[in-house]
mmCIF file of C-alpha atoms in Angstrom:
data_model
loop_
_atom_site.group_PDB
_atom_site.id
_atom_site.type_symbol
_atom_site.label_atom_id
_atom_site.label_comp_id
_atom_site.label_asym_id
_atom_site.label_seq_id
_atom_site.Cartn_x
_atom_site.Cartn_y
_atom_site.Cartn_z
ATOM 1 C CA ILE A 1 -99.370 -55.704 -166.628
ATOM 2 C CA HIS A 2 -98.043 -55.654 -163.051
ATOM 3 C CA PRO A 3 -94.651 -57.434 -163.232
ATOM 4 C CA GLY A 4 -94.445 -60.619 -161.290
ATOM 5 C CA LEU A 5 -98.055 -60.802 -160.356
ATOM 6 C CA PHE A 6 -100.405 -60.911 -163.374
ATOM 7 C CA VAL A 7 -100.316 -63.415 -166.106
ATOM 8 C CA ILE A 8 -102.192 -63.136 -169.427
ATOM 9 C CA ALA A 9 -103.640 -66.530 -170.562
ATOM 10 C CA ASP A 10 -102.628 -67.862 -173.941
ATOM 11 C CA THR A 11 -105.936 -69.172 -175.333
ATOM 12 C CA THR A 12 -104.429 -71.083 -178.245
ATOM 13 C CA THR A 13 -102.131 -73.001 -175.861
ATOM 14 C CA ALA A 14 -105.043 -73.423 -173.451
ATOM 15 C CA ARG A 15 -107.274 -74.960 -176.149
ATOM 16 C CA SER A 16 -104.452 -77.178 -177.351
ATOM 17 C CA ILE A 17 -104.012 -78.665 -173.914
ATOM 18 C CA VAL A 18 -107.534 -80.081 -173.881
ATOM 19 C CA THR A 19 -107.985 -82.942 -176.261
ATOM 20 C CA ASP A 20 -111.137 -83.764 -178.109
ATOM 21 C CA ASP A 21 -111.405 -86.977 -176.011
ATOM 22 C CA GLU A 22 -111.297 -84.938 -172.868
ATOM 23 C CA LEU A 23 -114.020 -82.616 -174.193
ATOM 24 C CA ARG A 24 -116.156 -85.671 -175.069
ATOM 25 C CA ALA A 25 -115.613 -87.120 -171.545
ATOM 26 C CA ILE A 26 -117.324 -84.112 -170.134
ATOM 27 C CA GLY A 27 -120.112 -84.181 -172.736
ATOM 28 C CA LEU A 28 -118.803 -81.483 -175.058
ATOM 29 C CA VAL A 29 -118.830 -82.140 -178.766
ATOM 30 C CA ASP A 30 -119.100 -80.299 -182.033
ATOM 31 C CA SER A 31 -121.799 -82.586 -183.292
ATOM 32 C CA ASN A 32 -122.782 -80.772 -186.492
ATOM 33 C CA GLN A 33 -119.216 -79.604 -187.348
ATOM 34 C CA ASP A 34 -120.190 -75.884 -187.118
ATOM 35 C CA GLY A 35 -117.275 -75.026 -184.806
ATOM 36 C CA ARG A 36 -119.395 -74.598 -181.713
ATOM 37 C CA LEU A 37 -119.071 -76.987 -178.767
ATOM 38 C CA GLU A 38 -122.392 -78.471 -177.584
ATOM 39 C CA ARG A 39 -123.644 -80.487 -174.615
ATOM 40 C CA ASP A 40 -126.973 -82.359 -175.034
ATOM 41 C CA GLY A 41 -127.618 -80.422 -178.228
ATOM 42 C CA GLN A 42 -127.093 -77.024 -176.501
ATOM 43 C CA VAL A 43 -124.265 -74.675 -177.617
ATOM 44 C CA LEU A 44 -121.691 -74.196 -174.798
ATOM 45 C CA GLN A 45 -122.500 -70.836 -173.438
ATOM 46 C CA LEU A 46 -120.657 -68.763 -170.749
ATOM 47 C CA ASN A 47 -122.376 -65.954 -169.066
ATOM 48 C CA VAL A 48 -120.185 -63.035 -167.965
ATOM 49 C CA ILE A 49 -121.514 -60.593 -165.528
ATOM 50 C CA VAL A 50 -120.038 -57.045 -165.582
ATOM 51 C CA PRO A 51 -120.888 -53.602 -164.092
ATOM 52 C CA ALA A 52 -123.583 -51.744 -165.867
ATOM 53 C CA GLY A 53 -122.536 -48.502 -167.444
ATOM 54 C CA LYS A 54 -120.113 -47.291 -170.054
ATOM 55 C CA ILE A 55 -116.605 -48.451 -168.949
ATOM 56 C CA PRO A 56 -114.615 -48.202 -172.110
ATOM 57 C CA TRP A 57 -111.913 -50.723 -171.168
ATOM 58 C CA ILE A 58 -114.509 -53.367 -170.211
ATOM 59 C CA SER A 59 -116.393 -52.892 -173.434
ATOM 60 C CA ARG A 60 -113.139 -53.275 -175.504
ATOM 61 C CA THR A 61 -112.121 -56.296 -173.455
ATOM 62 C CA LEU A 62 -115.466 -57.973 -173.907
ATOM 63 C CA VAL A 63 -115.486 -57.514 -177.674
ATOM 64 C CA SER A 64 -112.021 -59.229 -177.807
ATOM 65 C CA TRP A 65 -113.261 -62.050 -175.492
ATOM 66 C CA LYS A 66 -116.303 -62.724 -177.624
ATOM 67 C CA ASP A 67 -114.186 -63.015 -180.664
ATOM 68 C CA VAL A 68 -111.829 -65.437 -179.023
ATOM 69 C CA ALA A 69 -114.699 -67.354 -177.572
ATOM 70 C CA GLU A 70 -116.388 -67.613 -180.873
ATOM 71 C CA GLN A 71 -113.228 -68.985 -182.402
ATOM 72 C CA ARG A 72 -113.064 -71.656 -179.720
ATOM 73 C CA GLY A 73 -116.618 -72.664 -180.205
ATOM 74 C CA ILE A 74 -118.170 -71.035 -177.203
ATOM 75 C CA LYS A 75 -121.062 -68.493 -177.016
ATOM 76 C CA LEU A 76 -120.247 -65.650 -174.628
ATOM 77 C CA VAL A 77 -123.249 -63.799 -173.234
ATOM 78 C CA ILE A 78 -122.563 -60.526 -171.481
ATOM 79 C CA ASP A 79 -124.975 -59.402 -168.686
ATOM 80 C CA ARG A 80 -124.412 -55.800 -167.530
ATOM 81 C CA LEU A 81 -125.806 -55.373 -164.029
ATOM 82 C CA PRO A 82 -126.216 -52.655 -161.439
ATOM 83 C CA ILE A 83 -123.405 -52.897 -158.950
ATOM 84 C CA ALA A 84 -125.501 -53.952 -156.044
ATOM 85 C CA ILE A 85 -127.058 -56.811 -158.046
ATOM 86 C CA LEU A 86 -123.665 -57.744 -159.549
ATOM 87 C CA MET A 87 -122.000 -57.839 -156.109
ATOM 88 C CA ASP A 88 -124.798 -60.090 -154.761
ATOM 89 C CA ARG A 89 -124.503 -62.541 -157.549
ATOM 90 C CA ILE A 90 -120.686 -62.646 -157.101
ATOM 91 C CA ARG A 91 -121.072 -63.284 -153.340
ATOM 92 C CA LYS A 92 -123.532 -66.076 -154.024
ATOM 93 C CA SER A 93 -121.338 -67.433 -156.795
ATOM 94 C CA GLN A 94 -124.130 -67.110 -159.367
ATOM 95 C CA PHE A 95 -121.877 -66.622 -162.456
ATOM 96 C CA ASP A 96 -119.803 -68.342 -164.966
ATOM 97 C CA ALA A 97 -117.291 -65.520 -165.112
ATOM 98 C CA PHE A 98 -117.248 -61.898 -163.940
ATOM 99 C CA MET A 99 -115.258 -58.748 -164.569
ATOM 100 C CA VAL A 100 -114.793 -56.054 -161.901
ATOM 101 C CA ILE A 101 -112.367 -53.382 -160.891
ATOM 102 C CA TRP A 102 -110.762 -54.186 -157.593
ATOM 103 C CA ARG A 103 -109.626 -50.940 -156.094
ATOM 104 C CA VAL A 104 -106.514 -51.278 -153.883
ATOM 105 C CA GLN A 105 -105.748 -48.258 -151.794
ATOM 106 C CA ASN A 106 -101.941 -48.486 -151.648
ATOM 107 C CA SER A 107 -99.220 -48.844 -154.252
ATOM 108 C CA GLU A 108 -98.017 -52.167 -152.754
ATOM 109 C CA PRO A 109 -101.065 -54.243 -152.015
ATOM 110 C CA SER A 110 -100.887 -57.614 -150.292
ATOM 111 C CA PHE A 111 -103.912 -59.134 -151.937
ATOM 112 C CA PHE A 112 -104.698 -60.914 -148.609
ATOM 113 C CA ASP A 113 -108.287 -59.788 -148.555
ATOM 114 C CA LEU A 114 -108.872 -60.791 -152.148
ATOM 115 C CA LEU A 115 -107.298 -64.205 -152.228
ATOM 116 C CA HIS A 116 -106.817 -65.669 -148.682
ATOM 117 C CA SER A 117 -108.873 -68.740 -147.782
ATOM 118 C CA SER A 118 -110.297 -67.069 -144.681
ATOM 119 C CA ASN A 119 -112.087 -64.647 -146.957
ATOM 120 C CA ALA A 120 -113.588 -67.309 -149.266
ATOM 121 C CA ASN A 121 -117.206 -67.069 -148.087
ATOM 122 C CA GLN A 122 -120.317 -65.018 -148.814
ATOM 123 C CA HIS A 123 -119.160 -62.250 -146.541
ATOM 124 C CA GLY A 124 -115.415 -61.897 -147.487
ATOM 125 C CA ARG A 125 -113.896 -60.315 -150.503
ATOM 126 C CA ASN A 126 -112.403 -63.556 -151.947
ATOM 127 C CA PHE A 127 -115.297 -63.649 -154.364
ATOM 128 C CA ILE A 128 -113.736 -66.492 -156.509
ATOM 129 C CA GLY A 129 -113.715 -68.751 -153.477
ATOM 130 C CA ILE A 130 -110.157 -69.893 -153.834
ATOM 131 C CA GLU A 131 -108.891 -71.919 -150.968
ATOM 132 C CA ASN A 132 -105.233 -73.026 -151.145
ATOM 133 C CA ASP A 133 -102.741 -73.482 -148.200
ATOM 134 C CA GLN A 134 -99.724 -72.666 -150.346
ATOM 135 C CA LEU A 135 -101.327 -69.518 -151.516
ATOM 136 C CA ASP A 136 -102.319 -68.473 -147.951
ATOM 137 C CA LYS A 137 -98.702 -69.019 -146.817
ATOM 138 C CA LEU A 138 -97.372 -66.747 -149.580
ATOM 139 C CA LEU A 139 -100.065 -64.102 -148.855
ATOM 140 C CA LYS A 140 -99.028 -64.107 -145.233
ATOM 141 C CA LYS A 141 -95.356 -63.894 -146.106
ATOM 142 C CA LEU A 142 -96.045 -60.977 -148.396
ATOM 143 C CA ASN A 143 -97.880 -59.206 -145.620
ATOM 144 C CA THR A 144 -94.920 -59.419 -143.221
ATOM 145 C CA CYS A 145 -92.272 -58.712 -145.679
ATOM 146 C CA PHE A 146 -90.915 -55.147 -146.186
ATOM 147 C CA ASP A 147 -87.956 -55.716 -148.425
ATOM 148 C CA VAL A 148 -88.847 -54.547 -151.943
ATOM 149 C CA ASP A 149 -86.735 -57.141 -153.851
ATOM 150 C CA GLU A 150 -88.098 -60.010 -151.580
ATOM 151 C CA ARG A 151 -91.722 -58.844 -152.056
ATOM 152 C CA ARG A 152 -91.079 -59.010 -155.914
ATOM 153 C CA VAL A 153 -89.923 -62.636 -155.550
ATOM 154 C CA ILE A 154 -93.051 -63.411 -153.536
ATOM 155 C CA ARG A 155 -95.300 -61.717 -155.951
ATOM 156 C CA ALA A 156 -93.665 -63.893 -158.757
ATOM 157 C CA GLU A 157 -94.379 -67.006 -156.697
ATOM 158 C CA LEU A 158 -97.927 -65.849 -156.284
ATOM 159 C CA SER A 159 -98.220 -65.289 -160.030
ATOM 160 C CA GLY A 160 -97.007 -68.790 -160.868
ATOM 161 C CA LEU A 161 -99.342 -70.400 -158.307
ATOM 162 C CA LEU A 162 -102.318 -68.406 -159.506
ATOM 163 C CA SER A 163 -101.529 -69.356 -163.006
ATOM 164 C CA ASP A 164 -101.427 -73.027 -162.058
ATOM 165 C CA LEU A 165 -104.687 -72.806 -160.118
ATOM 166 C CA GLU A 166 -106.313 -70.544 -162.781
ATOM 167 C CA PRO A 167 -109.333 -69.352 -160.768
ATOM 168 C CA LEU A 168 -108.874 -65.764 -162.251
ATOM 169 C CA THR A 169 -106.940 -63.937 -164.943
ATOM 170 C CA PRO A 170 -106.066 -60.437 -163.894
ATOM 171 C CA LEU A 171 -105.808 -58.266 -166.980
ATOM 172 C CA PHE A 172 -103.729 -55.353 -165.701
ATOM 173 C CA ARG A 173 -103.089 -53.129 -162.769
ATOM 174 C CA HIS A 174 -103.682 -49.489 -163.259
ATOM 175 C CA VAL A 175 -101.881 -47.120 -160.884
ATOM 176 C CA GLY A 176 -103.532 -43.787 -160.476
ATOM 177 C CA TYR A 177 -102.986 -40.820 -158.211
ATOM 178 C CA LEU A 178 -105.465 -38.668 -156.549
ATOM 179 C CA GLY A 179 -104.486 -35.158 -155.662
#
């Protein structure tokens, strides 16, 4: 976990926040008491697109996600796609959820390209399409700040705002060195 930036969602708390009445209001019910949420008789299903190939941490994460989804009454379907097709579907917002590796080339990234509203289109890198003025201001502030302690405070603000907006859940940040 990158301190001050990434937040891990607590699925138990998240599920307890949504009441059965709220689920019914959007058409989700467990009509046959089997533990699965349904809409119009169809089990709630989320399709997650991921890169094809054997990426161990993605496989381990998806097994865990499937278990958690099952416990919450959701069928999780994993679709492994070649990278060109995956990126095309992401750019066209043709997914329920996706998992990718965002490679950032320096040790203190600004995340501007990945999260700023100006990049929330089919040609930018803001694949999730998040547009938020407060987030944009924090990203610009982070881009112009060179003080390490102040950057940490800005990243913590970003983390809190992203957690509130919840368009994504970064799992971790791996730092590697090439030599």
